Amino acid sequence: RKQVSRKAKQAHYPAPYHLIDLWQRHADNPERMLREEAISVAKLATTPTAKNLVRVYFLQEQLKSQGKQLAFDPGHVHVIGGGIMGGDIASWCAIQGYSVTVQDQEPARLAQTFKRAQASFKKKYKRDRRAIIAAGDRLMPDHNGYGVSRADIIIEAIFEDVDVKRALYQEIEPRMKAGAILATNTSSIRLEDLSSSLNKPGRLVGLHFFNPVAKMPLVEIIRGNETDDAVVQQALAFGRNISKLPLEVKSSPGFLVNRILMPYLLEAVTMVGEGVPPEVVDKAATDFGMPMGPIELADTVGLDICKSVAEILSAALDMPMPDNLDDMAAANKLGKKSGEGFYTYKNGRPQKNKAARYADTGKVQDRLVMRLLNEATACLREGIVASDDLIDAGVIFGTGFAPFRGGPIHYVRETGKQKLGDRMNQLRLEYGDRFALDTAWAGL
Ligand code: NAI
């Protein structure tokens, strides 16, 4: 029970606990065990958890079926930027069987990439040394960028800086194959600001992976205003080929996942600024069913990165920025990577105060969840993805949003938009217009 409880809370996922009960009571009587199991399964199959997990399965199938319109199987993949993201994208593509070159301006970064890649090959293939060697052979360091002219797809994951990215595109485009596509992993720059540096702007598409690449199943495929339709289809097909769940998303600040996550994260930071202990905020989120609390997530992503994404989103979407995020970044408290953020870190683990308490934990949870749900509704209204189901799919597979709740839009409908809307209105009276219901709420 103790081991299971580390993976799944009984209130959210009752099935494994029922199984343990059956063993405990009837392991000595197989016939009776089978009879009792039939009854138990029948009961479990009708719970909201089971129904929502079936829903999540079909959402996953829906994402898997994207990218079937056009076959696209590149002979060679070239990745530019061997940092956290580029390095992991390159080794992931090599594991998926592609021939990959990875380019970085700093040879030392390439050395780190290859060290990390070896570790991920070993994790994947265990003791199969041949498979480890074969994957290693498929991944080639390429400081000078010779792979550019061989590649059918180039994935750019260099610094998040418009001018640096534009300069790189101008330098590589003349060497690219005629039909090759250029994919950027940018998380906040408008695609249109990048594609205008190209002679063929239609070949640029966003391929937004999530960190850590090997664990996160979703990849957002960003269609810029100028992206050719065939290129979007090719990118979707590529996402499928590398065993990710591709989701086509409109080019808009924060795309889908970061946009929905950000208000939730900022509300968490605001509460800590008000004096709510970070432990309480995080527990409110994990009690709801999130895989990790928002404060620990912000520390893990890095408070400098959080701040820059938040600034872009708050400028574009009128999202208020809490002062304490600024203060932390200015004091070089960047989270896990600097050893201190909202938590302090020992051996990469946050040091949490188990005794932390707060009077109204229900309100803490409501403030977090309501902002996330409201932003999901805004994305639905703006048509950021093609359907409400795809919003749910994106949020579940991109953020780990409580799968047993079936996704944010589904959750609003199941819980009742009136009930949740009333709660939002109360919060608005207390905390102001960031809790104003989105106009699309009434139509849910
Ligand atoms: P990073 O700083 O770890 O890596 C960037 C790498 O690019 C560095 O190794 C640098 O030497 C190299 N580089 C810079 N300019 C170059 C050039 N002109 N030619 C060749 N190499 C060059 O950055 P990180 O975190 O991997 O981010 C890369 C991109 O991925 C950014 O656009 C970022 O917004 C995006 N992204 C980052 C996520 C994250 O969690 N870190 C998540 C999703 C997207």
PDB file of N, CA and C in Angstrom, residues 137-215:
ATOM      1  N   ASP A 137      25.961   5.323 -32.944  1.00  0.00           N
ATOM      2  CA  ASP A 137      26.437   5.529 -34.320  1.00  0.00           C
ATOM      3  C   ASP A 137      25.511   6.448 -35.109  1.00  0.00           C
ATOM      4  N   ARG A 138      24.229   6.421 -34.737  1.00  0.00           N
ATOM      5  CA  ARG A 138      23.278   7.257 -35.490  1.00  0.00           C
ATOM      6  C   ARG A 138      23.378   8.739 -35.104  1.00  0.00           C
ATOM      7  N   LEU A 139      23.984   9.015 -33.958  1.00  0.00           N
ATOM      8  CA  LEU A 139      24.058  10.404 -33.470  1.00  0.00           C
ATOM      9  C   LEU A 139      25.468  10.944 -33.668  1.00  0.00           C
ATOM     10  N   MET A 140      25.583  12.005 -34.478  1.00  0.00           N
ATOM     11  CA  MET A 140      26.921  12.506 -34.813  1.00  0.00           C
ATOM     12  C   MET A 140      27.122  13.957 -34.387  1.00  0.00           C
ATOM     13  N   PRO A 141      28.239  14.249 -33.700  1.00  0.00           N
ATOM     14  CA  PRO A 141      28.531  15.651 -33.370  1.00  0.00           C
ATOM     15  C   PRO A 141      28.925  16.384 -34.649  1.00  0.00           C
ATOM     16  N   ASP A 142      28.533  17.627 -34.761  1.00  0.00           N
ATOM     17  CA  ASP A 142      28.742  18.344 -36.019  1.00  0.00           C
ATOM     18  C   ASP A 142      28.939  19.828 -35.717  1.00  0.00           C
ATOM     19  N   HIS A 143      30.067  20.132 -35.126  1.00  0.00           N
ATOM     20  CA  HIS A 143      30.358  21.505 -34.712  1.00  0.00           C
ATOM     21  C   HIS A 143      30.195  22.498 -35.868  1.00  0.00           C
ATOM     22  N   ASN A 144      30.605  22.071 -37.088  1.00  0.00           N
ATOM     23  CA  ASN A 144      30.589  22.996 -38.227  1.00  0.00           C
ATOM     24  C   ASN A 144      29.275  23.031 -38.997  1.00  0.00           C
ATOM     25  N   GLY A 145      28.354  22.171 -38.634  1.00  0.00           N
ATOM     26  CA  GLY A 145      27.044  22.223 -39.286  1.00  0.00           C
ATOM     27  C   GLY A 145      27.009  21.650 -40.695  1.00  0.00           C
ATOM     28  N   TYR A 146      27.814  20.620 -40.961  1.00  0.00           N
ATOM     29  CA  TYR A 146      27.776  20.000 -42.300  1.00  0.00           C
ATOM     30  C   TYR A 146      26.431  19.326 -42.568  1.00  0.00           C
ATOM     31  N   GLY A 147      25.766  18.912 -41.497  1.00  0.00           N
ATOM     32  CA  GLY A 147      24.497  18.193 -41.643  1.00  0.00           C
ATOM     33  C   GLY A 147      23.379  19.036 -42.261  1.00  0.00           C
ATOM     34  N   VAL A 148      23.555  20.363 -42.249  1.00  0.00           N
ATOM     35  CA  VAL A 148      22.497  21.249 -42.776  1.00  0.00           C
ATOM     36  C   VAL A 148      22.106  20.856 -44.193  1.00  0.00           C
ATOM     37  N   SER A 149      23.105  20.594 -45.043  1.00  0.00           N
ATOM     38  CA  SER A 149      22.801  20.349 -46.465  1.00  0.00           C
ATOM     39  C   SER A 149      22.282  18.931 -46.725  1.00  0.00           C
ATOM     40  N   ARG A 150      22.381  18.052 -45.717  1.00  0.00           N
ATOM     41  CA  ARG A 150      21.898  16.673 -45.897  1.00  0.00           C
ATOM     42  C   ARG A 150      20.497  16.480 -45.357  1.00  0.00           C
ATOM     43  N   ALA A 151      20.067  17.395 -44.486  1.00  0.00           N
ATOM     44  CA  ALA A 151      18.873  17.125 -43.679  1.00  0.00           C
ATOM     45  C   ALA A 151      17.564  17.396 -44.428  1.00  0.00           C
ATOM     46  N   ASP A 152      16.561  16.563 -44.123  1.00  0.00           N
ATOM     47  CA  ASP A 152      15.208  16.823 -44.625  1.00  0.00           C
ATOM     48  C   ASP A 152      14.424  17.635 -43.611  1.00  0.00           C
ATOM     49  N   ILE A 153      14.894  17.590 -42.366  1.00  0.00           N
ATOM     50  CA  ILE A 153      14.300  18.464 -41.349  1.00  0.00           C
ATOM     51  C   ILE A 153      15.426  18.990 -40.466  1.00  0.00           C
ATOM     52  N   ILE A 154      15.394  20.294 -40.226  1.00  0.00           N
ATOM     53  CA  ILE A 154      16.363  20.911 -39.319  1.00  0.00           C
ATOM     54  C   ILE A 154      15.574  21.408 -38.109  1.00  0.00           C
ATOM     55  N   ILE A 155      16.017  20.995 -36.929  1.00  0.00           N
ATOM     56  CA  ILE A 155      15.333  21.442 -35.717  1.00  0.00           C
ATOM     57  C   ILE A 155      16.245  22.428 -35.008  1.00  0.00           C
ATOM     58  N   GLU A 156      15.753  23.645 -34.856  1.00  0.00           N
ATOM     59  CA  GLU A 156      16.575  24.690 -34.227  1.00  0.00           C
ATOM     60  C   GLU A 156      16.179  24.818 -32.757  1.00  0.00           C
ATOM     61  N   ALA A 157      17.175  24.692 -31.873  1.00  0.00           N
ATOM     62  CA  ALA A 157      16.923  24.851 -30.434  1.00  0.00           C
ATOM     63  C   ALA A 157      18.069  25.647 -29.811  1.00  0.00           C
ATOM     64  N   ILE A 158      18.345  26.840 -30.404  1.00  0.00           N
ATOM     65  CA  ILE A 158      19.424  27.683 -29.852  1.00  0.00           C
ATOM     66  C   ILE A 158      18.802  28.688 -28.881  1.00  0.00           C
ATOM     67  N   PHE A 159      19.617  29.666 -28.432  1.00  0.00           N
ATOM     68  CA  PHE A 159      19.131  30.633 -27.438  1.00  0.00           C
ATOM     69  C   PHE A 159      17.806  31.259 -27.854  1.00  0.00           C
ATOM     70  N   GLU A 160      17.006  31.582 -26.835  1.00  0.00           N
ATOM     71  CA  GLU A 160      15.704  32.202 -27.081  1.00  0.00           C
ATOM     72  C   GLU A 160      15.897  33.696 -27.358  1.00  0.00           C
ATOM     73  N   ASP A 161      16.383  34.026 -28.548  1.00  0.00           N
ATOM     74  CA  ASP A 161      16.679  35.411 -28.890  1.00  0.00           C
ATOM     75  C   ASP A 161      16.353  35.599 -30.377  1.00  0.00           C
ATOM     76  N   VAL A 162      15.458  36.536 -30.675  1.00  0.00           N
ATOM     77  CA  VAL A 162      14.994  36.709 -32.059  1.00  0.00           C
ATOM     78  C   VAL A 162      16.159  36.966 -33.012  1.00  0.00           C
ATOM     79  N   ASP A 163      17.031  37.897 -32.648  1.00  0.00           N
ATOM     80  CA  ASP A 163      18.087  38.283 -33.590  1.00  0.00           C
ATOM     81  C   ASP A 163      19.059  37.144 -33.838  1.00  0.00           C
ATOM     82  N   VAL A 164      19.373  36.406 -32.777  1.00  0.00           N
ATOM     83  CA  VAL A 164      20.313  35.287 -32.930  1.00  0.00           C
ATOM     84  C   VAL A 164      19.687  34.213 -33.828  1.00  0.00           C
ATOM     85  N   LYS A 165      18.415  33.958 -33.623  1.00  0.00           N
ATOM     86  CA  LYS A 165      17.747  32.932 -34.447  1.00  0.00           C
ATOM     87  C   LYS A 165      17.642  33.398 -35.904  1.00  0.00           C
ATOM     88  N   ARG A 166      17.286  34.668 -36.108  1.00  0.00           N
ATOM     89  CA  ARG A 166      17.157  35.173 -37.487  1.00  0.00           C
ATOM     90  C   ARG A 166      18.501  35.098 -38.227  1.00  0.00           C
ATOM     91  N   ALA A 167      19.574  35.476 -37.515  1.00  0.00           N
ATOM     92  CA  ALA A 167      20.898  35.457 -38.153  1.00  0.00           C
ATOM     93  C   ALA A 167      21.266  34.026 -38.551  1.00  0.00           C
ATOM     94  N   LEU A 168      20.927  33.081 -37.680  1.00  0.00           N
ATOM     95  CA  LEU A 168      21.236  31.681 -37.996  1.00  0.00           C
ATOM     96  C   LEU A 168      20.448  31.236 -39.240  1.00  0.00           C
ATOM     97  N   TYR A 169      19.179  31.589 -39.324  1.00  0.00           N
ATOM     98  CA  TYR A 169      18.355  31.152 -40.461  1.00  0.00           C
ATOM     99  C   TYR A 169      18.913  31.702 -41.778  1.00  0.00           C
ATOM    100  N   GLN A 170      19.353  32.969 -41.734  1.00  0.00           N
ATOM    101  CA  GLN A 170      19.883  33.566 -42.965  1.00  0.00           C
ATOM    102  C   GLN A 170      21.164  32.871 -43.398  1.00  0.00           C
ATOM    103  N   GLU A 171      21.901  32.430 -42.395  1.00  0.00           N
ATOM    104  CA  GLU A 171      23.172  31.765 -42.721  1.00  0.00           C
ATOM    105  C   GLU A 171      22.930  30.354 -43.277  1.00  0.00           C
ATOM    106  N   ILE A 172      21.953  29.628 -42.740  1.00  0.00           N
ATOM    107  CA  ILE A 172      21.804  28.222 -43.170  1.00  0.00           C
ATOM    108  C   ILE A 172      20.892  28.048 -44.382  1.00  0.00           C
ATOM    109  N   GLU A 173      19.955  28.979 -44.611  1.00  0.00           N
ATOM    110  CA  GLU A 173      18.963  28.720 -45.660  1.00  0.00           C
ATOM    111  C   GLU A 173      19.581  28.418 -47.036  1.00  0.00           C
ATOM    112  N   PRO A 174      20.622  29.170 -47.455  1.00  0.00           N
ATOM    113  CA  PRO A 174      21.182  28.870 -48.781  1.00  0.00           C
ATOM    114  C   PRO A 174      21.749  27.453 -48.891  1.00  0.00           C
ATOM    115  N   ARG A 175      22.072  26.838 -47.741  1.00  0.00           N
ATOM    116  CA  ARG A 175      22.661  25.486 -47.787  1.00  0.00           C
ATOM    117  C   ARG A 175      21.618  24.388 -47.616  1.00  0.00           C
ATOM    118  N   MET A 176      20.378  24.776 -47.315  1.00  0.00           N
ATOM    119  CA  MET A 176      19.356  23.742 -47.062  1.00  0.00           C
ATOM    120  C   MET A 176      18.900  23.092 -48.359  1.00  0.00           C
ATOM    121  N   LYS A 177      18.503  21.815 -48.269  1.00  0.00           N
ATOM    122  CA  LYS A 177      17.916  21.124 -49.425  1.00  0.00           C
ATOM    123  C   LYS A 177      16.641  21.851 -49.838  1.00  0.00           C
ATOM    124  N   ALA A 178      16.293  21.738 -51.122  1.00  0.00           N
ATOM    125  CA  ALA A 178      15.143  22.497 -51.627  1.00  0.00           C
ATOM    126  C   ALA A 178      13.869  22.233 -50.825  1.00  0.00           C
ATOM    127  N   GLY A 179      13.587  20.980 -50.528  1.00  0.00           N
ATOM    128  CA  GLY A 179      12.304  20.682 -49.868  1.00  0.00           C
ATOM    129  C   GLY A 179      12.397  20.546 -48.357  1.00  0.00           C
ATOM    130  N   ALA A 180      13.555  20.857 -47.799  1.00  0.00           N
ATOM    131  CA  ALA A 180      13.729  20.614 -46.351  1.00  0.00           C
ATOM    132  C   ALA A 180      12.900  21.585 -45.527  1.00  0.00           C
ATOM    133  N   ILE A 181      12.440  21.119 -44.374  1.00  0.00           N
ATOM    134  CA  ILE A 181      11.686  22.024 -43.513  1.00  0.00           C
ATOM    135  C   ILE A 181      12.543  22.456 -42.317  1.00  0.00           C
ATOM    136  N   LEU A 182      12.227  23.652 -41.837  1.00  0.00           N
ATOM    137  CA  LEU A 182      12.965  24.210 -40.714  1.00  0.00           C
ATOM    138  C   LEU A 182      11.982  24.301 -39.541  1.00  0.00           C
ATOM    139  N   ALA A 183      12.338  23.642 -38.437  1.00  0.00           N
ATOM    140  CA  ALA A 183      11.425  23.616 -37.287  1.00  0.00           C
ATOM    141  C   ALA A 183      12.093  24.307 -36.121  1.00  0.00           C
ATOM    142  N   THR A 184      11.382  25.206 -35.467  1.00  0.00           N
ATOM    143  CA  THR A 184      11.964  25.879 -34.299  1.00  0.00           C
ATOM    144  C   THR A 184      11.301  25.397 -33.020  1.00  0.00           C
ATOM    145  N   ASN A 185      12.135  25.272 -31.985  1.00  0.00           N
ATOM    146  CA  ASN A 185      11.618  24.828 -30.685  1.00  0.00           C
ATOM    147  C   ASN A 185      11.300  26.034 -29.792  1.00  0.00           C
ATOM    148  N   THR A 186      11.235  27.217 -30.383  1.00  0.00           N
ATOM    149  CA  THR A 186      11.000  28.415 -29.551  1.00  0.00           C
ATOM    150  C   THR A 186       9.775  28.247 -28.661  1.00  0.00           C
ATOM    151  N   SER A 187       9.863  28.792 -27.420  1.00  0.00           N
ATOM    152  CA  SER A 187       8.681  28.668 -26.580  1.00  0.00           C
ATOM    153  C   SER A 187       7.942  29.988 -26.471  1.00  0.00           C
ATOM    154  N   SER A 188       8.525  31.082 -26.972  1.00  0.00           N
ATOM    155  CA  SER A 188       7.811  32.344 -26.786  1.00  0.00           C
ATOM    156  C   SER A 188       7.908  33.328 -27.943  1.00  0.00           C
ATOM    157  N   ILE A 189       8.774  33.068 -28.929  1.00  0.00           N
ATOM    158  CA  ILE A 189       8.912  34.055 -30.010  1.00  0.00           C
ATOM    159  C   ILE A 189       7.864  33.788 -31.093  1.00  0.00           C
ATOM    160  N   ARG A 190       7.267  34.875 -31.602  1.00  0.00           N
ATOM    161  CA  ARG A 190       6.273  34.701 -32.670  1.00  0.00           C
ATOM    162  C   ARG A 190       6.927  34.111 -33.909  1.00  0.00           C
ATOM    163  N   LEU A 191       6.309  33.127 -34.501  1.00  0.00           N
ATOM    164  CA  LEU A 191       6.891  32.494 -35.681  1.00  0.00           C
ATOM    165  C   LEU A 191       7.079  33.504 -36.809  1.00  0.00           C
ATOM    166  N   GLU A 192       6.142  34.438 -36.901  1.00  0.00           N
ATOM    167  CA  GLU A 192       6.179  35.434 -37.980  1.00  0.00           C
ATOM    168  C   GLU A 192       7.429  36.315 -37.856  1.00  0.00           C
ATOM    169  N   ASP A 193       7.887  36.559 -36.623  1.00  0.00           N
ATOM    170  CA  ASP A 193       9.088  37.384 -36.441  1.00  0.00           C
ATOM    171  C   ASP A 193      10.343  36.636 -36.887  1.00  0.00           C
ATOM    172  N   LEU A 194      10.239  35.333 -36.946  1.00  0.00           N
ATOM    173  CA  LEU A 194      11.396  34.535 -37.365  1.00  0.00           C
ATOM    174  C   LEU A 194      11.323  34.236 -38.867  1.00  0.00           C
ATOM    175  N   SER A 195      10.137  33.906 -39.368  1.00  0.00           N
ATOM    176  CA  SER A 195      10.039  33.455 -40.757  1.00  0.00           C
ATOM    177  C   SER A 195      10.349  34.576 -41.740  1.00  0.00           C
ATOM    178  N   SER A 196      10.169  35.833 -41.304  1.00  0.00           N
ATOM    179  CA  SER A 196      10.416  36.932 -42.240  1.00  0.00           C
ATOM    180  C   SER A 196      11.897  37.054 -42.598  1.00  0.00           C
ATOM    181  N   SER A 197      12.766  36.316 -41.906  1.00  0.00           N
ATOM    182  CA  SER A 197      14.184  36.359 -42.288  1.00  0.00           C
ATOM    183  C   SER A 197      14.500  35.343 -43.388  1.00  0.00           C
ATOM    184  N   LEU A 198      13.503  34.554 -43.776  1.00  0.00           N
ATOM    185  CA  LEU A 198      13.757  33.484 -44.756  1.00  0.00           C
ATOM    186  C   LEU A 198      13.285  33.876 -46.155  1.00  0.00           C
ATOM    187  N   ASN A 199      13.967  33.330 -47.173  1.00  0.00           N
ATOM    188  CA  ASN A 199      13.473  33.515 -48.550  1.00  0.00           C
ATOM    189  C   ASN A 199      12.199  32.733 -48.751  1.00  0.00           C
ATOM    190  N   LYS A 200      12.140  31.548 -48.100  1.00  0.00           N
ATOM    191  CA  LYS A 200      10.922  30.735 -48.195  1.00  0.00           C
ATOM    192  C   LYS A 200      10.311  30.648 -46.798  1.00  0.00           C
ATOM    193  N   PRO A 201       9.538  31.676 -46.407  1.00  0.00           N
ATOM    194  CA  PRO A 201       9.007  31.676 -45.030  1.00  0.00           C
ATOM    195  C   PRO A 201       8.051  30.520 -44.759  1.00  0.00           C
ATOM    196  N   GLY A 202       7.471  29.966 -45.813  1.00  0.00           N
ATOM    197  CA  GLY A 202       6.499  28.876 -45.647  1.00  0.00           C
ATOM    198  C   GLY A 202       7.108  27.600 -45.104  1.00  0.00           C
ATOM    199  N   ARG A 203       8.446  27.490 -45.115  1.00  0.00           N
ATOM    200  CA  ARG A 203       9.084  26.241 -44.656  1.00  0.00           C
ATOM    201  C   ARG A 203       9.312  26.232 -43.137  1.00  0.00           C
ATOM    202  N   LEU A 204       9.030  27.359 -42.469  1.00  0.00           N
ATOM    203  CA  LEU A 204       9.255  27.397 -41.017  1.00  0.00           C
ATOM    204  C   LEU A 204       7.991  26.977 -40.262  1.00  0.00           C
ATOM    205  N   VAL A 205       8.188  26.054 -39.324  1.00  0.00           N
ATOM    206  CA  VAL A 205       7.078  25.569 -38.500  1.00  0.00           C
ATOM    207  C   VAL A 205       7.592  25.471 -37.060  1.00  0.00           C
ATOM    208  N   GLY A 206       6.705  25.544 -36.088  1.00  0.00           N
ATOM    209  CA  GLY A 206       7.145  25.347 -34.708  1.00  0.00           C
ATOM    210  C   GLY A 206       7.026  23.879 -34.331  1.00  0.00           C
ATOM    211  N   LEU A 207       8.054  23.387 -33.653  1.00  0.00           N
ATOM    212  CA  LEU A 207       8.021  22.009 -33.140  1.00  0.00           C
ATOM    213  C   LEU A 207       8.382  22.172 -31.676  1.00  0.00           C
ATOM    214  N   HIS A 208       7.343  22.361 -30.839  1.00  0.00           N
ATOM    215  CA  HIS A 208       7.611  22.744 -29.459  1.00  0.00           C
ATOM    216  C   HIS A 208       7.584  21.520 -28.549  1.00  0.00           C
ATOM    217  N   PHE A 209       8.781  21.093 -28.168  1.00  0.00           N
ATOM    218  CA  PHE A 209       8.924  19.950 -27.262  1.00  0.00           C
ATOM    219  C   PHE A 209       8.844  20.460 -25.828  1.00  0.00           C
ATOM    220  N   PHE A 210       8.602  19.540 -24.904  1.00  0.00           N
ATOM    221  CA  PHE A 210       8.552  19.914 -23.491  1.00  0.00           C
ATOM    222  C   PHE A 210       9.695  19.242 -22.742  1.00  0.00           C
ATOM    223  N   ASN A 211      10.040  19.855 -21.645  1.00  0.00           N
ATOM    224  CA  ASN A 211      11.182  19.418 -20.853  1.00  0.00           C
ATOM    225  C   ASN A 211      10.694  18.560 -19.673  1.00  0.00           C
ATOM    226  N   PRO A 212      11.224  17.387 -19.421  1.00  0.00           N
ATOM    227  CA  PRO A 212      12.255  16.644 -20.145  1.00  0.00           C
ATOM    228  C   PRO A 212      11.682  15.912 -21.373  1.00  0.00           C
ATOM    229  N   VAL A 213      12.440  16.034 -22.474  1.00  0.00           N
ATOM    230  CA  VAL A 213      11.963  15.551 -23.780  1.00  0.00           C
ATOM    231  C   VAL A 213      11.566  14.071 -23.734  1.00  0.00           C
ATOM    232  N   ALA A 214      12.380  13.258 -23.070  1.00  0.00           N
ATOM    233  CA  ALA A 214      12.119  11.814 -23.101  1.00  0.00           C
ATOM    234  C   ALA A 214      10.838  11.444 -22.351  1.00  0.00           C
ATOM    235  N   LYS A 215      10.441  12.297 -21.412  1.00  0.00           N
ATOM    236  CA  LYS A 215       9.281  11.943 -20.576  1.00  0.00           C
ATOM    237  C   LYS A 215       7.979  12.535 -21.071  1.00  0.00           C
TER     238      LYS A 215
END
